[in-house]
Coordinates of C-alpha atoms in Angstrom, one line a residue:
M1 CA 149.7 17.5 22.5
T2 CA 148.3 20.1 22.6
A3 CA 145.0 21.3 21.9
H4 CA 144.1 24.0 19.2
P5 CA 140.7 25.4 19.6
I6 CA 138.8 25.0 17.1
A7 CA 137.1 27.8 15.1
D8 CA 133.1 27.8 15.9
A9 CA 132.5 27.6 12.2
S10 CA 129.2 29.7 13.0
G11 CA 130.8 32.2 14.4
P12 CA 130.8 34.7 11.4
T13 CA 127.6 33.7 9.7
R14 CA 125.8 33.9 12.6
A15 CA 126.9 38.3 13.3
R16 CA 125.8 38.3 9.7
R17 CA 122.8 36.8 10.0
L18 CA 122.6 39.1 13.7
S19 CA 123.9 42.2 12.0
R20 CA 120.7 41.2 8.4
T21 CA 118.3 40.5 12.0
T22 CA 119.7 44.0 13.2
L23 CA 118.9 46.4 10.4
T24 CA 115.8 44.9 9.1
A25 CA 113.8 45.3 12.6
A26 CA 115.7 48.8 12.6
V27 CA 114.4 48.9 9.5
A28 CA 110.9 48.2 9.9
A29 CA 111.4 50.1 13.4
A30 CA 112.0 53.6 11.3
A31 CA 108.6 53.0 8.6
V32 CA 106.4 53.0 11.8
A33 CA 107.9 55.8 13.7
A34 CA 108.9 57.7 10.4
P35 CA 105.4 60.0 9.2
L36 CA 103.6 58.4 6.3
V37 CA 103.5 60.6 3.5
V38 CA 100.7 61.5 2.6
A39 CA 99.8 62.7 -1.4
E40 CA 99.1 66.3 -2.0
P41 CA 95.9 67.4 -2.8
A42 CA 95.6 68.3 -6.2
A43 CA 95.0 72.2 -6.5
A44 CA 91.3 74.0 -4.8
A45 CA 89.0 73.9 -8.0
G46 CA 87.9 77.9 -9.1
P47 CA 84.4 78.5 -8.6
K48 CA 81.9 77.0 -10.6
V49 CA 77.7 77.4 -11.3
V50 CA 75.2 76.4 -9.0
C51 CA 72.3 76.6 -9.5
T52 CA 69.1 75.3 -8.5
S53 CA 65.4 75.6 -9.5
A54 CA 61.6 73.9 -9.2
K55 CA 60.7 74.2 -13.0
A56 CA 62.4 71.1 -14.4
G57 CA 65.2 71.7 -16.2
L58 CA 66.0 75.3 -16.0
A59 CA 68.4 75.5 -13.0
A60 CA 70.6 73.1 -16.2
K61 CA 69.9 75.8 -18.7
L62 CA 71.2 78.5 -16.5
T63 CA 74.2 76.1 -15.2
K64 CA 75.4 75.0 -18.7
D65 CA 74.7 79.1 -20.2
I66 CA 76.3 81.3 -17.0
T67 CA 79.0 78.8 -17.3
A68 CA 79.6 79.7 -21.5
A69 CA 79.1 83.1 -20.8
L70 CA 82.2 83.3 -18.2
R71 CA 84.5 81.1 -20.3
G72 CA 88.1 83.0 -21.1
R73 CA 87.2 85.4 -18.3
A74 CA 89.9 86.8 -16.8
G75 CA 90.0 88.0 -13.1
H76 CA 87.0 87.8 -10.9
T77 CA 83.9 87.4 -11.6
G78 CA 80.4 87.6 -8.0
I79 CA 77.2 86.4 -9.4
A80 CA 73.8 85.6 -7.0
F81 CA 70.2 85.5 -9.3
D82 CA 66.5 84.9 -7.6
D83 CA 63.6 83.6 -9.4
P84 CA 60.8 83.7 -6.8
A85 CA 58.6 83.0 -8.9
T86 CA 60.7 79.1 -10.4
K87 CA 62.1 79.1 -6.7
T88 CA 65.0 79.5 -9.3
S89 CA 68.5 80.7 -7.6
C90 CA 71.8 80.7 -9.0
T91 CA 75.4 82.0 -7.8
Y92 CA 78.4 81.8 -9.1
D93 CA 81.5 83.2 -6.5
A94 CA 79.1 85.1 -5.0
D95 CA 80.7 85.4 -1.4
R96 CA 84.0 87.3 -3.2
Q97 CA 84.7 90.9 -1.5
F98 CA 84.9 93.2 -4.6
D99 CA 85.3 98.1 -3.9
S100 CA 81.8 98.9 -4.2
A101 CA 82.6 101.6 -6.8
S102 CA 78.5 103.7 -7.5
I103 CA 77.1 99.8 -5.8
F104 CA 77.5 102.2 -2.4
K105 CA 74.8 104.1 -3.6
P106 CA 72.0 102.0 -3.5
I107 CA 73.3 101.3 0.2
V108 CA 72.9 104.4 1.0
L109 CA 69.5 104.9 0.2
G110 CA 68.3 101.4 1.9
T111 CA 70.1 102.9 5.5
L112 CA 68.7 106.3 4.8
L113 CA 64.7 104.8 4.2
W114 CA 65.1 102.4 7.3
D115 CA 66.7 105.3 9.7
A116 CA 63.3 107.2 8.3
D117 CA 61.4 104.4 8.7
K118 CA 62.5 103.5 12.5
A119 CA 61.3 107.3 13.4
K120 CA 58.6 107.0 11.6
R121 CA 59.3 110.5 10.0
S122 CA 59.0 111.5 5.6
L123 CA 62.1 112.2 4.0
T124 CA 62.5 115.6 3.9
S125 CA 62.6 117.7 0.0
K126 CA 66.9 118.0 0.9
E127 CA 67.0 114.6 1.4
K128 CA 64.7 113.1 -1.2
A129 CA 66.5 115.7 -3.8
L130 CA 70.3 114.0 -3.2
A131 CA 68.9 110.7 -2.9
H132 CA 67.4 111.2 -6.3
K133 CA 70.8 111.8 -7.3
M134 CA 72.5 109.6 -6.0
I135 CA 70.8 107.2 -7.9
T136 CA 68.9 108.3 -11.6
E137 CA 72.2 110.4 -12.6
S138 CA 75.3 108.7 -9.7
D139 CA 75.9 112.1 -8.7
N140 CA 79.1 111.7 -6.5
D141 CA 78.0 115.0 -4.3
S142 CA 75.2 113.8 -3.4
T143 CA 76.4 110.8 -2.5
T144 CA 79.0 111.7 0.5
E145 CA 76.3 114.1 1.6
L146 CA 74.4 112.1 2.9
R147 CA 76.6 109.1 4.5
N148 CA 78.3 112.6 6.0
R149 CA 74.2 112.7 7.8
L150 CA 73.6 109.5 7.6
T151 CA 76.9 108.8 9.2
T152 CA 79.8 105.7 8.5
A153 CA 78.3 103.7 11.8
K154 CA 74.2 103.7 10.9
I155 CA 75.9 103.2 6.8
T156 CA 77.0 99.8 9.4
A157 CA 74.4 99.2 11.3
F158 CA 72.3 99.2 8.6
V159 CA 74.0 96.3 6.7
K160 CA 74.3 94.8 9.8
A161 CA 70.4 94.6 10.3
A162 CA 70.1 93.8 7.0
G163 CA 72.0 90.7 7.2
M164 CA 74.6 91.8 4.6
K165 CA 77.3 89.6 5.9
R166 CA 80.1 90.5 4.9
T167 CA 79.6 93.6 3.4
L168 CA 82.4 96.7 4.8
P169 CA 81.4 100.3 4.9
N170 CA 84.6 102.0 4.5
Q171 CA 84.7 106.2 4.5
T172 CA 86.0 106.1 1.5
W173 CA 83.6 105.2 0.4
G174 CA 83.9 103.4 -3.2
T175 CA 86.3 101.3 -1.3
T176 CA 83.2 99.5 0.6
Q177 CA 83.8 95.9 0.4
I178 CA 80.2 94.7 -0.8
T179 CA 79.5 90.8 -2.6
A180 CA 77.0 89.4 -5.1
R181 CA 75.4 87.6 -2.1
D182 CA 74.5 90.7 0.0
E183 CA 73.5 92.3 -2.8
Q184 CA 70.8 90.7 -3.5
R185 CA 69.6 90.5 0.0
L186 CA 69.6 94.5 -0.3
L187 CA 67.4 93.4 -4.0
S188 CA 65.3 91.3 -1.4
L189 CA 65.0 93.6 0.1
L190 CA 63.7 96.6 -1.7
T191 CA 61.4 94.4 -4.0
T192 CA 59.3 92.2 -0.8
R193 CA 57.2 92.7 2.1
N194 CA 59.9 92.9 5.0
K195 CA 60.4 94.1 8.4
L196 CA 62.5 97.0 8.2
I197 CA 61.3 98.9 5.2
T198 CA 57.9 99.7 4.8
D199 CA 55.9 99.5 0.9
K200 CA 56.1 102.9 0.5
S201 CA 59.6 103.4 1.1
R202 CA 60.8 100.3 -0.6
A203 CA 58.3 101.8 -3.7
Y204 CA 60.4 104.9 -3.6
A205 CA 63.8 103.3 -3.8
L206 CA 62.7 100.8 -6.8
D207 CA 61.3 103.9 -8.8
L208 CA 64.6 105.8 -8.7
M209 CA 66.3 102.4 -9.7
N210 CA 64.1 102.4 -12.4
K211 CA 64.2 106.4 -13.3
V212 CA 68.3 105.9 -13.9
I213 CA 69.3 107.8 -17.4
P214 CA 69.4 106.5 -20.1
S215 CA 73.4 106.1 -20.3
Q216 CA 73.6 104.3 -16.9
R217 CA 71.5 101.6 -17.8
W218 CA 73.8 99.9 -19.0
G219 CA 74.6 95.6 -17.4
T220 CA 72.2 93.7 -15.7
P221 CA 69.6 95.3 -18.1
A222 CA 70.9 94.0 -21.9
G223 CA 68.8 91.1 -23.2
A224 CA 65.6 91.6 -20.9
P225 CA 62.8 91.3 -22.7
K226 CA 60.5 95.0 -23.9
G227 CA 57.7 95.5 -21.7
T228 CA 60.4 94.6 -18.6
K229 CA 60.3 97.3 -15.7
V230 CA 64.1 97.3 -15.1
H231 CA 65.4 99.1 -11.8
V232 CA 68.6 99.0 -12.2
K233 CA 72.1 100.1 -10.1
N234 CA 76.2 100.1 -11.6
G235 CA 79.3 101.1 -10.7
W236 CA 83.5 101.1 -11.6
L237 CA 85.9 102.4 -10.1
Q238 CA 90.0 101.5 -11.6
R239 CA 91.8 102.0 -8.8
D240 CA 95.2 103.5 -8.8
R241 CA 97.3 100.5 -7.1
D242 CA 96.3 98.5 -9.7
G243 CA 95.3 100.2 -13.3
L244 CA 92.1 97.3 -13.4
W245 CA 88.9 97.5 -13.3
R246 CA 85.8 96.7 -11.0
V247 CA 82.5 97.1 -13.2
H248 CA 79.1 96.6 -11.1
S249 CA 75.9 95.9 -12.1
I250 CA 72.6 95.5 -10.2
G251 CA 68.9 94.7 -11.0
A252 CA 65.9 94.0 -10.7
F253 CA 63.5 93.1 -13.6
T254 CA 59.5 92.8 -13.2
G255 CA 57.0 91.4 -16.3
G256 CA 54.9 89.2 -16.3
G257 CA 53.2 89.1 -13.3
R258 CA 56.8 88.0 -11.1
T259 CA 59.8 90.1 -10.4
Y260 CA 63.9 88.9 -9.7
T261 CA 66.9 89.6 -9.6
L262 CA 70.4 89.7 -10.3
S263 CA 73.7 90.8 -9.5
V264 CA 76.6 91.0 -11.1
L265 CA 80.6 92.1 -9.6
T266 CA 84.0 92.1 -11.4
H267 CA 87.4 93.2 -10.6
G268 CA 90.6 91.9 -13.2
N269 CA 89.0 94.3 -15.6
R270 CA 91.6 95.6 -18.3
T271 CA 89.5 98.2 -19.4
W272 CA 85.9 99.1 -17.7
Q273 CA 84.3 98.8 -21.7
G274 CA 86.1 94.9 -21.0
G275 CA 83.5 95.0 -17.2
I276 CA 80.5 95.0 -19.5
D277 CA 80.7 93.0 -21.6
A278 CA 81.4 90.0 -19.2
I279 CA 78.4 91.8 -17.4
Q280 CA 76.0 91.8 -20.2
A281 CA 77.0 88.1 -21.4
V282 CA 76.0 86.9 -18.5
A283 CA 72.5 89.8 -18.3
R284 CA 72.1 87.9 -21.7
A285 CA 72.0 84.2 -21.0
V286 CA 69.7 84.7 -17.9
H287 CA 67.5 86.9 -19.6
R288 CA 66.9 84.5 -22.0
D289 CA 66.6 81.2 -20.8
V290 CA 64.5 82.2 -17.5
N291 CA 62.1 84.0 -20.8
P292 CA 62.4 81.0 -23.3
A293 CA 58.6 82.2 -25.1
V294 CA 60.7 85.9 -25.9
K295 CA 62.4 86.3 -29.2
N296 CA 65.8 88.3 -29.7
A297 CA 63.8 91.6 -31.2
Q298 CA 62.1 91.8 -28.1
L299 CA 65.4 92.5 -26.4
I300 CA 66.5 95.2 -24.2
A301 CA 70.1 96.5 -25.7
P302 CA 72.2 98.3 -23.8
P303 CA 73.1 101.9 -24.5
A304 CA 75.3 102.4 -27.4
H305 CA 77.6 104.5 -25.6
P306 CA 77.4 103.3 -22.2
Q307 CA 78.8 106.1 -18.8
E308 CA 78.5 106.0 -15.5
V309 CA 80.3 107.9 -12.6
M310 CA 83.9 107.4 -11.1
P311 CA 83.4 107.8 -7.4
P312 CA 86.6 109.6 -4.8
R313 CA 89.7 106.7 -4.8
S314 CA 92.6 105.5 -3.3

């Protein structure tokens, strides 16, 4: 009798088990080898108002009120505020760069005074005449002449010496890049004793900024207490490439034995008045919060018909 092989009953079953085992191992290996899938991080939050103060409750109030003043605002805004008397400071997107417009002019003035102080000389009558028109009337021709006398290279050297790290002077001076934080550094040089600019030169600069013509005293002075000594410089520029307005205001305010400073820069305004309104909303909040005893009837009102000079543009 011929013997027939007996099929291994475990053959097909074992093959299937080996297939499943192999498959399971392969899947496991693939899972280890493949990179982990990580959820995409949420979009970075926009800038926030950040305030600190040695005066109880002031930082929280400023944070709340400046944030409210910015609510619904289109475009970009850079803000920096300092009140040394209460060790208070606030920032909002303070390192964002903006086209300077006429805010370049106090930088030219600072360079002029720094250069003269280094040479231990007084300003000439011509330099004083140009500086007066440049600051009090925002005269563009005077600005260009002073810039040419100083050179953009010397202005850049002053900016560096002043610690204005993100300010980039441009030969087309209205498009010089500035930031709110750097503008505060400039205002600090003009309002506190330092090694770059002498007390006499600082007083001269602040006097010019105090004599800005009435139609150009808008912006950061809005809401300051009456009797406050206001030192201001504003600027605006509409660029051909996008049709939008850059509108800025910087100011130093002296009263009640203290001086505080505020810089508000804006970009993306469809109208120049829209930029002014945004700046003045922030300014009113700041002045109100740091002068809580002052009643509304005693506040400085901006001019009914604000005016500024359009700088050269590209």
